[in-house]
Coordinates of C-alpha atoms in Angstrom, one line a residue:
Chain A
M877 CA 10.7 -32.7 -64.1
T878 CA 8.0 -31.0 -65.9
Q879 CA 4.8 -30.2 -64.2
P880 CA 2.0 -32.6 -64.0
Q881 CA -0.4 -32.3 -66.9
S882 CA -3.9 -33.6 -67.7
V883 CA -4.4 -36.1 -70.5
G884 CA -6.4 -33.6 -72.0
V885 CA -9.5 -34.2 -74.3
V886 CA -10.6 -38.0 -74.0
T887 CA -13.2 -39.9 -75.8
P888 CA -15.1 -43.0 -74.6
Q889 CA -15.0 -46.0 -76.6
R890 CA -17.4 -49.1 -76.9
L891 CA -16.9 -52.7 -77.4
R892 CA -19.6 -55.2 -78.0
F893 CA -19.1 -58.9 -76.9
T894 CA -21.2 -61.7 -78.4
E895 CA -19.6 -64.8 -76.5
P896 CA -22.1 -65.2 -73.7
L897 CA -20.7 -64.3 -69.9
A898 CA -22.1 -66.7 -67.4
L899 CA -22.4 -65.1 -64.2
R900 CA -21.7 -66.2 -60.6
S901 CA -25.0 -65.7 -59.6
G902 CA -26.3 -68.4 -62.2
G903 CA -27.5 -65.5 -64.7
R904 CA -26.2 -65.0 -68.1
L905 CA -25.8 -62.2 -70.6
D906 CA -25.9 -63.3 -74.1
E907 CA -24.3 -60.1 -75.4
Y908 CA -23.1 -56.8 -73.8
E909 CA -21.4 -53.7 -74.4
L910 CA -18.5 -52.3 -72.5
V911 CA -17.6 -48.3 -72.3
Y912 CA -13.9 -47.5 -71.6
E913 CA -11.5 -44.9 -72.1
T914 CA -7.7 -45.3 -72.5
Y915 CA -4.8 -42.8 -71.9
G916 CA -1.3 -43.2 -73.2
E917 CA 0.0 -45.3 -75.7
L918 CA 0.2 -49.2 -75.6
N919 CA 4.1 -49.8 -76.1
A920 CA 5.1 -52.5 -78.9
A921 CA 5.7 -55.0 -76.3
R922 CA 2.0 -54.5 -75.2
S923 CA 3.6 -54.5 -71.3
N924 CA 2.8 -51.2 -69.9
A925 CA -1.1 -51.5 -69.5
V926 CA -2.6 -50.3 -66.3
L927 CA -6.3 -51.1 -65.6
V928 CA -8.0 -48.7 -63.4
C929 CA -11.1 -50.5 -61.5
H930 CA -13.9 -48.1 -60.3
A931 CA -15.6 -47.9 -57.0
L932 CA -19.4 -48.0 -56.5
S933 CA -20.5 -45.1 -58.4
G934 CA -17.7 -44.6 -60.6
S935 CA -17.1 -45.1 -64.3
H936 CA -14.8 -45.4 -67.0
H937 CA -13.8 -41.6 -67.1
V938 CA -10.9 -41.8 -64.9
A939 CA -9.0 -38.8 -66.4
G940 CA -9.1 -35.9 -68.5
H941 CA -12.2 -34.1 -70.0
Y942 CA -14.7 -34.4 -72.8
A943 CA -14.3 -31.9 -75.8
D944 CA -18.1 -30.8 -75.2
A945 CA -17.9 -30.8 -71.4
P946 CA -14.5 -29.3 -70.1
N947 CA -15.7 -29.3 -66.6
N948 CA -16.6 -33.3 -66.8
I949 CA -13.3 -34.3 -65.3
G950 CA -12.3 -37.7 -65.0
W951 CA -12.5 -39.2 -61.1
W952 CA -9.0 -40.0 -60.8
D953 CA -7.6 -37.1 -62.7
N954 CA -5.2 -36.2 -59.8
L955 CA -3.6 -39.7 -60.4
V956 CA -3.3 -40.3 -64.0
G957 CA -1.8 -38.2 -66.5
P958 CA 1.6 -36.8 -67.9
G959 CA 3.8 -36.6 -64.8
K960 CA 1.4 -37.6 -62.3
P961 CA 1.7 -41.0 -60.3
L962 CA 0.4 -42.9 -62.7
D963 CA 2.4 -41.4 -65.5
T964 CA 0.9 -42.0 -69.2
R965 CA 4.2 -41.2 -70.6
K966 CA 5.0 -44.6 -69.3
F967 CA 1.8 -46.4 -69.0
F968 CA -1.3 -47.1 -71.1
V969 CA -4.1 -46.8 -68.7
I970 CA -7.6 -48.3 -69.1
G971 CA -10.5 -47.3 -67.2
V972 CA -13.8 -49.3 -67.8
N973 CA -17.5 -48.9 -66.8
N974 CA -18.5 -52.2 -64.9
L975 CA -21.2 -54.4 -66.0
G976 CA -24.5 -53.3 -64.7
G977 CA -23.3 -49.8 -64.4
C978 CA -25.3 -46.8 -65.7
Y979 CA -22.6 -44.8 -67.8
G980 CA -22.9 -46.8 -71.0
S981 CA -21.8 -50.3 -70.1
T982 CA -24.7 -53.0 -70.6
G983 CA -26.9 -52.4 -67.2
P984 CA -30.2 -52.6 -66.0
A985 CA -31.3 -49.3 -68.0
S986 CA -30.2 -51.0 -71.2
V987 CA -32.6 -52.5 -73.8
N988 CA -33.0 -56.4 -73.3
P989 CA -32.5 -57.7 -76.9
A990 CA -34.8 -60.6 -75.9
T991 CA -37.7 -58.3 -75.1
G992 CA -36.8 -55.1 -76.6
Q993 CA -37.3 -53.3 -73.2
P994 CA -35.0 -52.1 -70.6
Y995 CA -33.9 -55.0 -68.4
G996 CA -35.1 -53.3 -65.3
A997 CA -35.6 -56.1 -62.6
E998 CA -34.4 -58.8 -65.3
F999 CA -31.0 -57.6 -65.2
P1000 CA -28.9 -60.5 -63.4
F1001 CA -26.9 -59.9 -60.3
V1002 CA -23.4 -59.4 -61.1
S1003 CA -20.1 -60.1 -59.1
V1004 CA -16.7 -58.6 -58.5
E1005 CA -15.4 -61.9 -60.2
D1006 CA -17.8 -61.4 -63.1
W1007 CA -16.6 -57.8 -63.6
V1008 CA -13.0 -59.3 -63.7
E1009 CA -14.0 -61.8 -66.2
S1010 CA -15.7 -59.3 -68.5
Q1011 CA -12.4 -57.0 -68.2
A1012 CA -10.3 -59.9 -68.9
R1013 CA -12.3 -60.3 -72.3
L1014 CA -11.7 -56.4 -73.0
A1015 CA -8.2 -57.1 -72.2
D1016 CA -8.2 -59.7 -75.0
A1017 CA -9.9 -57.4 -77.3
L1018 CA -7.0 -54.9 -76.9
G1019 CA -4.4 -57.5 -77.1
I1020 CA -3.2 -57.2 -73.7
E1021 CA -2.2 -60.5 -72.2
R1022 CA -0.7 -59.0 -69.0
F1023 CA -1.3 -56.0 -67.1
A1024 CA 1.8 -54.1 -65.9
A1025 CA -0.6 -53.1 -62.9
I1026 CA -4.3 -53.5 -61.6
V1027 CA -5.2 -50.7 -59.5
G1028 CA -8.3 -49.6 -57.5
G1029 CA -9.8 -48.0 -54.5
S1030 CA -12.7 -49.5 -52.5
L1031 CA -14.8 -51.6 -54.5
G1032 CA -12.0 -51.1 -57.2
G1033 CA -9.5 -52.5 -54.9
M1034 CA -11.6 -55.7 -54.4
Q1035 CA -11.6 -56.0 -58.2
A1036 CA -7.8 -55.5 -58.2
L1037 CA -7.6 -58.3 -55.7
S1038 CA -9.7 -60.4 -57.3
W1039 CA -7.9 -60.2 -60.6
T1040 CA -4.8 -61.8 -58.9
L1041 CA -7.0 -64.8 -57.8
L1042 CA -8.6 -65.2 -61.1
Y1043 CA -5.9 -64.3 -63.4
P1044 CA -2.5 -64.5 -61.4
D1045 CA -0.3 -64.9 -64.5
R1046 CA -2.0 -61.7 -66.0
V1047 CA -1.3 -59.4 -63.3
G1048 CA 2.2 -57.9 -62.9
H1049 CA 1.3 -55.5 -59.8
A1050 CA -1.8 -55.1 -57.9
V1051 CA -2.2 -51.9 -56.2
V1052 CA -5.3 -52.5 -53.5
I1053 CA -6.4 -48.9 -51.8
A1054 CA -8.8 -48.5 -49.1
A1055 CA -10.3 -52.0 -49.5
S1056 CA -11.2 -54.8 -47.6
P1057 CA -11.2 -58.8 -48.0
K1058 CA -14.7 -58.9 -47.2
L1059 CA -17.6 -56.6 -45.8
S1060 CA -18.1 -56.4 -42.0
A1061 CA -21.8 -56.8 -40.8
E1062 CA -21.7 -53.1 -40.3
N1063 CA -20.8 -52.4 -43.8
I1064 CA -23.6 -54.7 -45.2
A1065 CA -26.1 -53.0 -42.7
F1066 CA -25.4 -49.6 -44.1
N1067 CA -25.8 -51.2 -47.8
E1068 CA -28.9 -52.6 -46.5
V1069 CA -30.4 -49.3 -45.4
A1070 CA -29.5 -47.8 -48.8
R1071 CA -31.1 -50.7 -50.5
Q1072 CA -34.3 -50.5 -48.5
A1073 CA -34.7 -46.7 -49.1
I1074 CA -34.6 -47.6 -52.8
L1075 CA -36.6 -50.7 -52.9
T1076 CA -39.3 -49.1 -50.8
D1077 CA -39.7 -45.9 -53.0
P1078 CA -43.1 -46.1 -54.6
D1079 CA -41.6 -44.8 -57.7
F1080 CA -39.4 -47.8 -57.9
H1081 CA -42.0 -50.1 -59.4
G1082 CA -39.9 -53.4 -58.5
G1083 CA -37.1 -52.1 -60.8
N1084 CA -39.1 -51.5 -63.8
F1085 CA -39.4 -47.7 -63.2
Y1086 CA -38.3 -47.2 -66.8
A1087 CA -41.7 -48.0 -68.1
H1088 CA -43.3 -45.8 -65.7
G1089 CA -41.2 -42.7 -67.0
V1090 CA -39.9 -42.2 -63.3
V1091 CA -37.0 -42.6 -61.2
P1092 CA -37.2 -43.6 -57.4
E1093 CA -35.5 -40.2 -56.6
R1094 CA -36.3 -40.2 -52.7
G1095 CA -35.0 -43.8 -52.7
L1096 CA -31.8 -43.0 -54.3
K1097 CA -31.4 -39.8 -52.5
L1098 CA -31.5 -41.3 -49.2
A1099 CA -29.4 -44.2 -50.1
R1100 CA -26.5 -41.7 -51.5
M1101 CA -26.9 -39.7 -48.0
V1102 CA -26.4 -42.8 -45.8
G1103 CA -23.4 -43.7 -47.9
H1104 CA -22.0 -40.3 -48.0
I1105 CA -22.0 -40.3 -44.2
T1106 CA -19.8 -43.3 -44.2
Y1107 CA -17.3 -42.1 -46.7
L1108 CA -16.4 -39.1 -44.7
S1109 CA -14.8 -38.8 -41.3
D1110 CA -16.4 -37.2 -38.4
D1111 CA -13.5 -34.9 -38.2
A1112 CA -13.8 -34.0 -41.7
M1113 CA -17.6 -33.3 -41.3
A1114 CA -16.7 -31.4 -38.2
E1115 CA -14.2 -29.2 -39.8
K1116 CA -16.3 -28.6 -43.0
F1117 CA -19.7 -28.1 -41.5
G1118 CA -19.7 -28.2 -37.6
R1119 CA -22.9 -27.4 -36.1
S1120 CA -23.2 -24.4 -38.4
L1121 CA -26.8 -23.2 -38.5
R1122 CA -28.2 -22.0 -41.7
H1123 CA -30.3 -19.2 -39.9
G1124 CA -27.9 -18.7 -37.2
K1125 CA -30.4 -19.9 -34.8
Q1126 CA -32.7 -22.9 -33.9
V1127 CA -35.7 -22.3 -35.5
F1128 CA -37.6 -25.9 -34.7
S1129 CA -38.7 -27.2 -38.0
Y1130 CA -37.8 -30.0 -40.2
D1131 CA -36.6 -28.0 -42.9
V1132 CA -32.8 -27.5 -43.7
E1133 CA -31.2 -26.1 -40.4
F1134 CA -27.9 -27.5 -40.1
E1135 CA -25.3 -27.0 -43.1
I1136 CA -24.7 -30.8 -43.0
E1137 CA -28.2 -31.4 -43.5
S1138 CA -28.2 -29.2 -46.5
Y1139 CA -25.0 -30.7 -47.7
L1140 CA -26.3 -34.3 -47.7
R1141 CA -29.6 -33.2 -49.3
Y1142 CA -27.6 -31.5 -52.0
Q1143 CA -25.4 -34.5 -52.6
G1144 CA -28.4 -36.9 -52.4
K1145 CA -30.4 -35.1 -54.9
K1146 CA -27.7 -34.6 -57.3
F1147 CA -26.9 -38.1 -57.4
A1148 CA -30.4 -39.2 -57.7
G1149 CA -30.3 -37.1 -60.9
Y1150 CA -27.9 -39.0 -62.7
F1151 CA -27.4 -42.3 -61.0
D1152 CA -29.4 -45.6 -61.8
A1153 CA -31.3 -47.1 -58.8
N1154 CA -31.0 -50.7 -60.2
T1155 CA -27.0 -50.2 -60.6
Y1156 CA -27.0 -48.8 -57.3
L1157 CA -28.7 -52.0 -55.8
L1158 CA -26.7 -54.2 -57.8
T1159 CA -23.4 -52.6 -57.0
T1160 CA -24.0 -52.8 -53.2
K1161 CA -24.7 -56.5 -53.6
A1162 CA -21.7 -57.5 -55.4
L1163 CA -19.8 -55.5 -52.4
D1164 CA -21.9 -57.6 -49.7
Y1165 CA -21.0 -60.7 -51.9
F1166 CA -17.3 -60.3 -52.3
D1167 CA -15.5 -62.7 -50.0
P1168 CA -12.7 -64.8 -51.9
A1169 CA -12.0 -66.5 -48.3
F1170 CA -15.8 -67.9 -48.5
E1171 CA -15.0 -71.0 -50.8
H1172 CA -12.0 -71.5 -48.7
A1173 CA -13.9 -72.0 -45.3
G1174 CA -13.0 -68.5 -44.3
N1175 CA -9.3 -68.9 -44.7
L1176 CA -8.0 -65.9 -46.4
N1177 CA -4.5 -67.2 -46.4
A1178 CA -5.7 -70.0 -48.4
A1179 CA -8.0 -67.9 -50.7
L1180 CA -4.8 -65.6 -51.5
A1181 CA -2.6 -68.5 -52.0
A1182 CA -3.2 -68.2 -56.1
A1183 CA -2.1 -64.6 -56.3
Q1184 CA 1.5 -64.1 -58.0
A1185 CA 1.6 -60.5 -58.3
D1186 CA 3.4 -58.0 -56.3
F1187 CA 1.4 -55.9 -54.3
L1188 CA 0.9 -52.2 -52.7
V1189 CA -1.8 -51.9 -50.1
V1190 CA -3.1 -48.5 -48.8
S1191 CA -5.2 -47.5 -46.3
F1192 CA -6.2 -44.5 -44.5
T1193 CA -6.2 -43.8 -40.8
T1194 CA -9.4 -42.2 -40.7
D1195 CA -11.4 -44.6 -42.9
W1196 CA -14.0 -46.4 -40.7
R1197 CA -15.9 -48.0 -43.7
F1198 CA -12.8 -50.0 -44.5
P1199 CA -10.5 -49.4 -41.8
P1200 CA -6.6 -50.0 -41.8
E1201 CA -7.2 -53.5 -40.1
R1202 CA -9.1 -54.6 -43.0
S1203 CA -6.1 -53.7 -45.3
R1204 CA -3.6 -55.4 -42.8
E1205 CA -5.8 -58.7 -43.2
I1206 CA -5.0 -58.6 -46.9
V1207 CA -1.3 -57.9 -46.1
S1208 CA -0.9 -60.5 -43.6
A1209 CA -2.4 -63.2 -46.0
L1210 CA -0.2 -62.0 -48.9
M1211 CA 2.9 -62.2 -46.3
H1212 CA 1.7 -65.7 -45.4
N1213 CA 2.0 -66.6 -49.2
R1214 CA 5.3 -65.2 -49.6
R1215 CA 4.2 -62.4 -51.7
H1216 CA 6.1 -59.3 -52.2
V1217 CA 3.8 -56.9 -50.6
S1218 CA 4.3 -53.3 -49.0
Y1219 CA 1.6 -51.9 -47.0
A1220 CA 1.3 -47.9 -46.5
E1221 CA -1.0 -46.3 -43.6
V1222 CA -1.8 -42.8 -44.8
E1223 CA -2.4 -40.3 -42.4
C1224 CA -5.1 -38.4 -43.9
A1225 CA -8.3 -36.9 -42.2
A1226 CA -11.0 -37.3 -45.0
G1227 CA -12.0 -40.9 -44.3
H1228 CA -12.9 -43.4 -47.0
D1229 CA -13.0 -40.5 -49.8
S1230 CA -9.1 -40.0 -49.1
F1231 CA -8.3 -42.5 -51.8
L1232 CA -9.7 -40.0 -54.3
L1233 CA -7.9 -36.9 -52.8
D1234 CA -4.5 -35.6 -53.7
D1235 CA -2.8 -36.4 -50.4
A1236 CA 1.2 -35.9 -50.7
Q1237 CA 2.3 -38.9 -49.0
Y1238 CA -0.4 -41.1 -50.6
H1239 CA 0.6 -39.9 -54.0
G1240 CA 4.3 -39.9 -53.2
V1241 CA 4.0 -43.8 -52.3
L1242 CA 2.0 -44.3 -55.4
S1243 CA 4.4 -42.6 -57.6
A1244 CA 7.5 -44.4 -56.0
Y1245 CA 5.7 -47.6 -56.5
F1246 CA 4.5 -46.9 -60.2
D1247 CA 8.2 -45.8 -60.9
R1248 CA 9.6 -49.2 -60.0
I1249 CA 7.4 -51.0 -62.3
E1250 CA 9.1 -52.3 -65.2
V1251 CA 7.4 -52.2 -68.5
R1252 CA 9.9 -53.1 -70.9
Chain B
M1102 CA 12.4 -44.7 -36.6
T1103 CA 15.8 -43.4 -37.3
K1104 CA 18.8 -45.3 -38.3
T1105 CA 22.2 -44.4 -38.7
S1106 CA 23.8 -47.0 -41.1
L1107 CA 27.1 -48.7 -40.4
R1108 CA 28.6 -50.7 -43.0
Y1109 CA 30.2 -53.4 -40.8
D1110 CA 26.7 -53.7 -39.1
H1111 CA 25.1 -54.7 -42.1
E1112 CA 27.9 -57.2 -42.9
V1113 CA 27.9 -59.0 -39.5
I1114 CA 24.1 -59.3 -39.7
A1115 CA 24.6 -60.7 -43.3
A1116 CA 27.0 -63.4 -41.9
W1117 CA 24.6 -64.7 -39.4
I1118 CA 21.9 -65.1 -42.0
E1119 CA 21.4 -68.0 -44.5
P1120 CA 20.6 -67.9 -47.9
G1121 CA 17.0 -67.9 -48.8
E1122 CA 15.8 -66.8 -45.4
R1123 CA 12.7 -65.2 -44.3
V1124 CA 13.7 -61.8 -42.7
L1125 CA 12.0 -58.9 -40.9
D1126 CA 13.6 -55.7 -40.4
L1127 CA 12.2 -53.5 -37.9
G1128 CA 12.8 -49.7 -38.2
C1129 CA 14.1 -50.4 -41.5
G1130 CA 14.6 -46.7 -42.7
D1131 CA 15.1 -46.6 -46.2
G1132 CA 15.5 -50.3 -46.7
Q1133 CA 19.1 -50.3 -47.2
L1134 CA 19.7 -53.5 -44.9
L1135 CA 17.2 -55.4 -46.7
R1136 CA 18.4 -54.4 -50.0
Y1137 CA 21.8 -55.6 -49.0
L1138 CA 20.4 -59.0 -47.4
E1139 CA 18.4 -59.6 -50.7
N1140 CA 21.6 -59.1 -53.1
S1141 CA 24.2 -60.8 -50.7
R1142 CA 21.8 -63.5 -49.2
Q1143 CA 18.6 -63.7 -51.6
V1144 CA 16.3 -63.3 -48.4
L1145 CA 12.6 -62.8 -48.7
G1146 CA 12.5 -59.6 -46.5
Y1147 CA 10.1 -57.3 -45.4
G1148 CA 10.6 -53.9 -43.5
V1149 CA 8.5 -52.1 -40.7
E1150 CA 8.8 -48.6 -40.8
K1151 CA 6.6 -45.8 -39.1
S1152 CA 7.8 -42.7 -41.1
P1153 CA 6.2 -41.7 -44.4
E1154 CA 9.6 -40.8 -45.7
G1155 CA 11.1 -44.2 -44.9
V1156 CA 8.0 -45.8 -46.5
R1157 CA 8.3 -44.0 -49.6
A1158 CA 12.1 -44.5 -49.8
C1159 CA 11.8 -48.4 -49.2
V1160 CA 9.1 -48.5 -52.1
A1161 CA 11.4 -46.5 -54.3
N1162 CA 14.2 -49.1 -53.6
G1163 CA 11.8 -51.8 -54.4
V1164 CA 11.9 -53.1 -50.7
N1165 CA 8.8 -54.7 -49.1
V1166 CA 7.6 -52.3 -46.3
M1167 CA 5.0 -52.4 -43.8
Q1168 CA 3.9 -48.8 -42.3
I1169 CA 3.5 -49.9 -38.8
D1170 CA 4.2 -48.2 -35.2
L1171 CA 6.6 -50.6 -33.7
E1172 CA 5.2 -49.6 -30.4
K1173 CA 1.9 -51.3 -31.2
G1174 CA 3.7 -54.8 -31.4
L1175 CA 3.5 -56.9 -34.5
A1176 CA -0.2 -58.1 -34.5
G1177 CA -0.8 -59.6 -37.9
F1178 CA 2.7 -61.3 -38.2
E1179 CA 2.5 -64.9 -37.8
D1180 CA 4.2 -66.7 -34.7
G1181 CA 7.4 -68.2 -36.1
F1182 CA 7.2 -67.1 -39.6
F1183 CA 10.6 -65.3 -39.9
D1184 CA 13.9 -66.9 -39.5
H1185 CA 15.7 -63.6 -38.5
V1186 CA 13.9 -60.5 -37.2
I1187 CA 16.5 -57.5 -37.3
M1188 CA 16.7 -54.4 -35.2
S1189 CA 19.6 -52.7 -36.3
L1190 CA 20.6 -49.6 -34.2
S1191 CA 16.7 -48.8 -33.4
L1192 CA 16.3 -50.6 -30.1
Q1193 CA 17.3 -47.6 -28.1
A1194 CA 14.4 -45.6 -29.8
V1195 CA 11.7 -47.8 -28.9
H1196 CA 9.8 -47.2 -25.5
N1197 CA 8.4 -50.4 -25.3
T1198 CA 11.7 -52.3 -25.2
V1199 CA 10.7 -55.6 -23.4
G1200 CA 7.8 -55.9 -25.5
I1201 CA 9.3 -55.6 -28.8
L1202 CA 12.1 -58.2 -27.7
E1203 CA 9.3 -60.7 -26.7
E1204 CA 7.3 -59.8 -30.3
M1205 CA 10.6 -60.2 -32.1
L1206 CA 11.2 -63.9 -30.6
R1207 CA 7.7 -64.6 -31.2
V1208 CA 7.3 -63.9 -35.1
G1209 CA 11.3 -64.8 -35.7
R1210 CA 13.2 -68.1 -34.7
E1211 CA 16.0 -65.8 -34.0
A1212 CA 16.2 -62.1 -33.2
V1213 CA 19.3 -59.9 -34.2
V1214 CA 19.4 -56.6 -32.4
S1215 CA 22.4 -53.9 -32.5
F1216 CA 22.5 -50.9 -30.4
P1217 CA 24.9 -48.1 -29.3
N1218 CA 26.7 -48.9 -26.0
F1219 CA 26.2 -45.7 -23.7
A1220 CA 29.3 -47.1 -21.4
Y1221 CA 31.5 -46.7 -24.3
W1222 CA 34.4 -45.2 -22.9
R1223 CA 34.2 -42.0 -25.0
H1224 CA 30.8 -41.5 -23.9
R1225 CA 32.2 -41.7 -20.2
Q1226 CA 34.5 -39.4 -20.9
A1227 CA 32.0 -36.7 -22.6
I1228 CA 30.0 -37.2 -19.3
L1229 CA 32.9 -36.8 -17.1
N1230 CA 33.4 -33.4 -19.3
G1231 CA 30.0 -32.6 -18.3
H1232 CA 28.2 -33.2 -21.6
M1233 CA 26.0 -35.9 -23.3
P1234 CA 27.8 -38.0 -25.8
V1235 CA 27.7 -37.2 -29.5
G1236 CA 29.6 -39.4 -32.0
E1237 CA 29.7 -41.3 -34.9
D1238 CA 27.0 -43.9 -33.5
L1239 CA 25.1 -41.2 -31.6
P1240 CA 25.0 -38.4 -34.2
Y1241 CA 22.4 -36.5 -32.1
Q1242 CA 22.3 -33.8 -29.7
W1243 CA 20.4 -34.3 -26.7
Y1244 CA 17.6 -32.1 -27.8
N1245 CA 17.0 -33.6 -31.0
T1246 CA 17.7 -37.5 -30.5
P1247 CA 15.3 -40.1 -31.5
N1248 CA 16.4 -42.2 -28.7
V1249 CA 14.6 -42.6 -25.6
R1250 CA 16.3 -45.6 -24.1
F1251 CA 20.0 -44.8 -22.8
F1252 CA 21.6 -48.1 -22.1
T1253 CA 24.9 -50.1 -21.9
I1254 CA 26.1 -53.7 -23.0
A1255 CA 26.0 -54.8 -19.2
D1256 CA 22.4 -53.4 -18.8
F1257 CA 21.2 -55.2 -22.0
E1258 CA 22.6 -58.4 -21.0
A1259 CA 20.8 -58.2 -17.4
L1260 CA 17.6 -57.6 -19.2
C1261 CA 18.0 -60.7 -21.4
E1262 CA 19.1 -62.7 -18.1
M1263 CA 15.8 -61.4 -16.3
H1264 CA 13.5 -62.2 -19.2
G1265 CA 14.9 -65.3 -20.4
I1266 CA 16.3 -64.3 -23.5
V1267 CA 19.1 -66.5 -24.5
I1268 CA 22.0 -64.6 -25.9
R1269 CA 23.5 -66.9 -28.7
E1270 CA 26.1 -64.6 -29.8
G1271 CA 27.1 -61.1 -28.8
L1272 CA 29.8 -58.8 -30.4
G1273 CA 31.5 -55.5 -29.5
F1274 CA 32.8 -53.2 -32.1
D1275 CA 34.6 -49.8 -31.8
R1276 CA 34.8 -47.8 -35.2
G1277 CA 34.1 -50.9 -37.3
E1278 CA 36.7 -52.8 -35.4
L1279 CA 35.9 -56.0 -33.3
V1280 CA 36.5 -55.4 -29.7
K1281 CA 37.6 -58.7 -27.8
E1282 CA 37.9 -57.5 -24.3
E1283 CA 36.0 -55.3 -22.0
P1284 CA 33.2 -54.5 -24.7
N1285 CA 31.3 -52.5 -22.1
F1286 CA 34.0 -50.3 -21.8
L1287 CA 35.7 -50.2 -25.3
A1288 CA 32.8 -51.0 -27.9
S1289 CA 30.7 -48.3 -29.2
V1290 CA 28.2 -50.6 -30.9
A1291 CA 27.0 -54.1 -29.6
L1292 CA 25.4 -56.5 -31.9
Y1293 CA 23.7 -59.7 -30.7
R1294 CA 22.0 -62.8 -31.8
L1295 CA 19.2 -63.8 -29.6
G1296 CA 16.9 -66.7 -29.0
R1297 CA 14.6 -68.3 -26.7

């Protein structure tokens, strides 16, 4: 057994699509580009492809690093690589930046060919299903008829689930991690606070801030702060920051006093420096709208009847954004439909963000599952 | 949940199961019994297991497994969904004995349980000699046993009677051999088919 390794230097690729894409919102993209990365080799039978779907602020950069930016390591590098749970000696792994994103795929900051200006507020609403459709076209272009597996955490898990419903015969296995069959009212409420922070920022300019040479930094920062709180657990925050005071005493000001304040402000500011406000709005709405049972009168059993894949569903005990009960709803509905499904409820203290971490139990189950997948 | 695995135990259970059934195995360990039933009876099987090691082993064995603590019941499992709900050599390791039996008969048409019989004559002999029984079916010392309930065939049948659980068939075994008489004294392991 060799030590797990990095996939090393990777290079993003770009594909242009000229067949118009009709979106669930009624909107339409006449042409668009997707940016993606691949790791490992597609085998002769084209049977070893694994699609990794990203979460809210993720991207196509799943593993490895860039030649000119050795510290820019993929967001799931601990999972993907030679000797890692998603072993690139066996699988051909694909990461893709979602439509509407801000890492190179066509999004609100891209130039609208119809106007020659950035799309801004004109960029249509995109849904989880639209992402799946665009990913299916990417798969077509890469000659992949059927994925050995589609995997994702959080919003990525919803995409994996959606794939099994929209393209049941194109997915061998779906790995749905820290996800939910739909958002709760509380989830939507947090998203709404984040959106309001952006929408009411004077620098937002109705979504057309590009033309003004500004970004709604305050709004984005607040949005990220509220989001970040929900990704962690109370225990994780207490362990990392507690009530530590920067000055060792209470100074009665609105400046940074508690370490957690410092951390949130830092994370928020950093995020606002690289993430697109319109992408944040679009993506949180895609989350809110996701509800495959909606068209089945709320009946998840009926909604998941289309799925043909085998499933691994994983949740984390301290995840209060998408707690284990939400994952178990998916499991129940799959079992109702007599699907092959396994469910791991991982004890991990880190809350929703646990899905990004290198937890031994979590990665152990993933390793065991991916090991069993046949790719002949 | 810890499970010692007895080959004959699996064979007897398999004989009670029709091909193609839906089977739930509670405290399924590494999924060995389910694998056996999938191969010999082509069942659609799901296991329930609490330990991370067991869950990982099931996944590695290609057996469907749910990481759930049995003590919390079987919420999320539909009434009558399963043909057989099995609990092989695990009932003695569950606190909520009556609750889990009722859950088994809620989600399944028939329950199959096996457990070590603490009234087995060798166990009685051990106690007479001043020690807790240790043996093939009770491979633990008193200080490291996962077992929390210590009961006998007679006790179990009395419990079923009290809770309206119908015993459809009961078998006793001693070292893999069927015990025809005095099972409460001569059998080390008991197997039951239960219904409502």
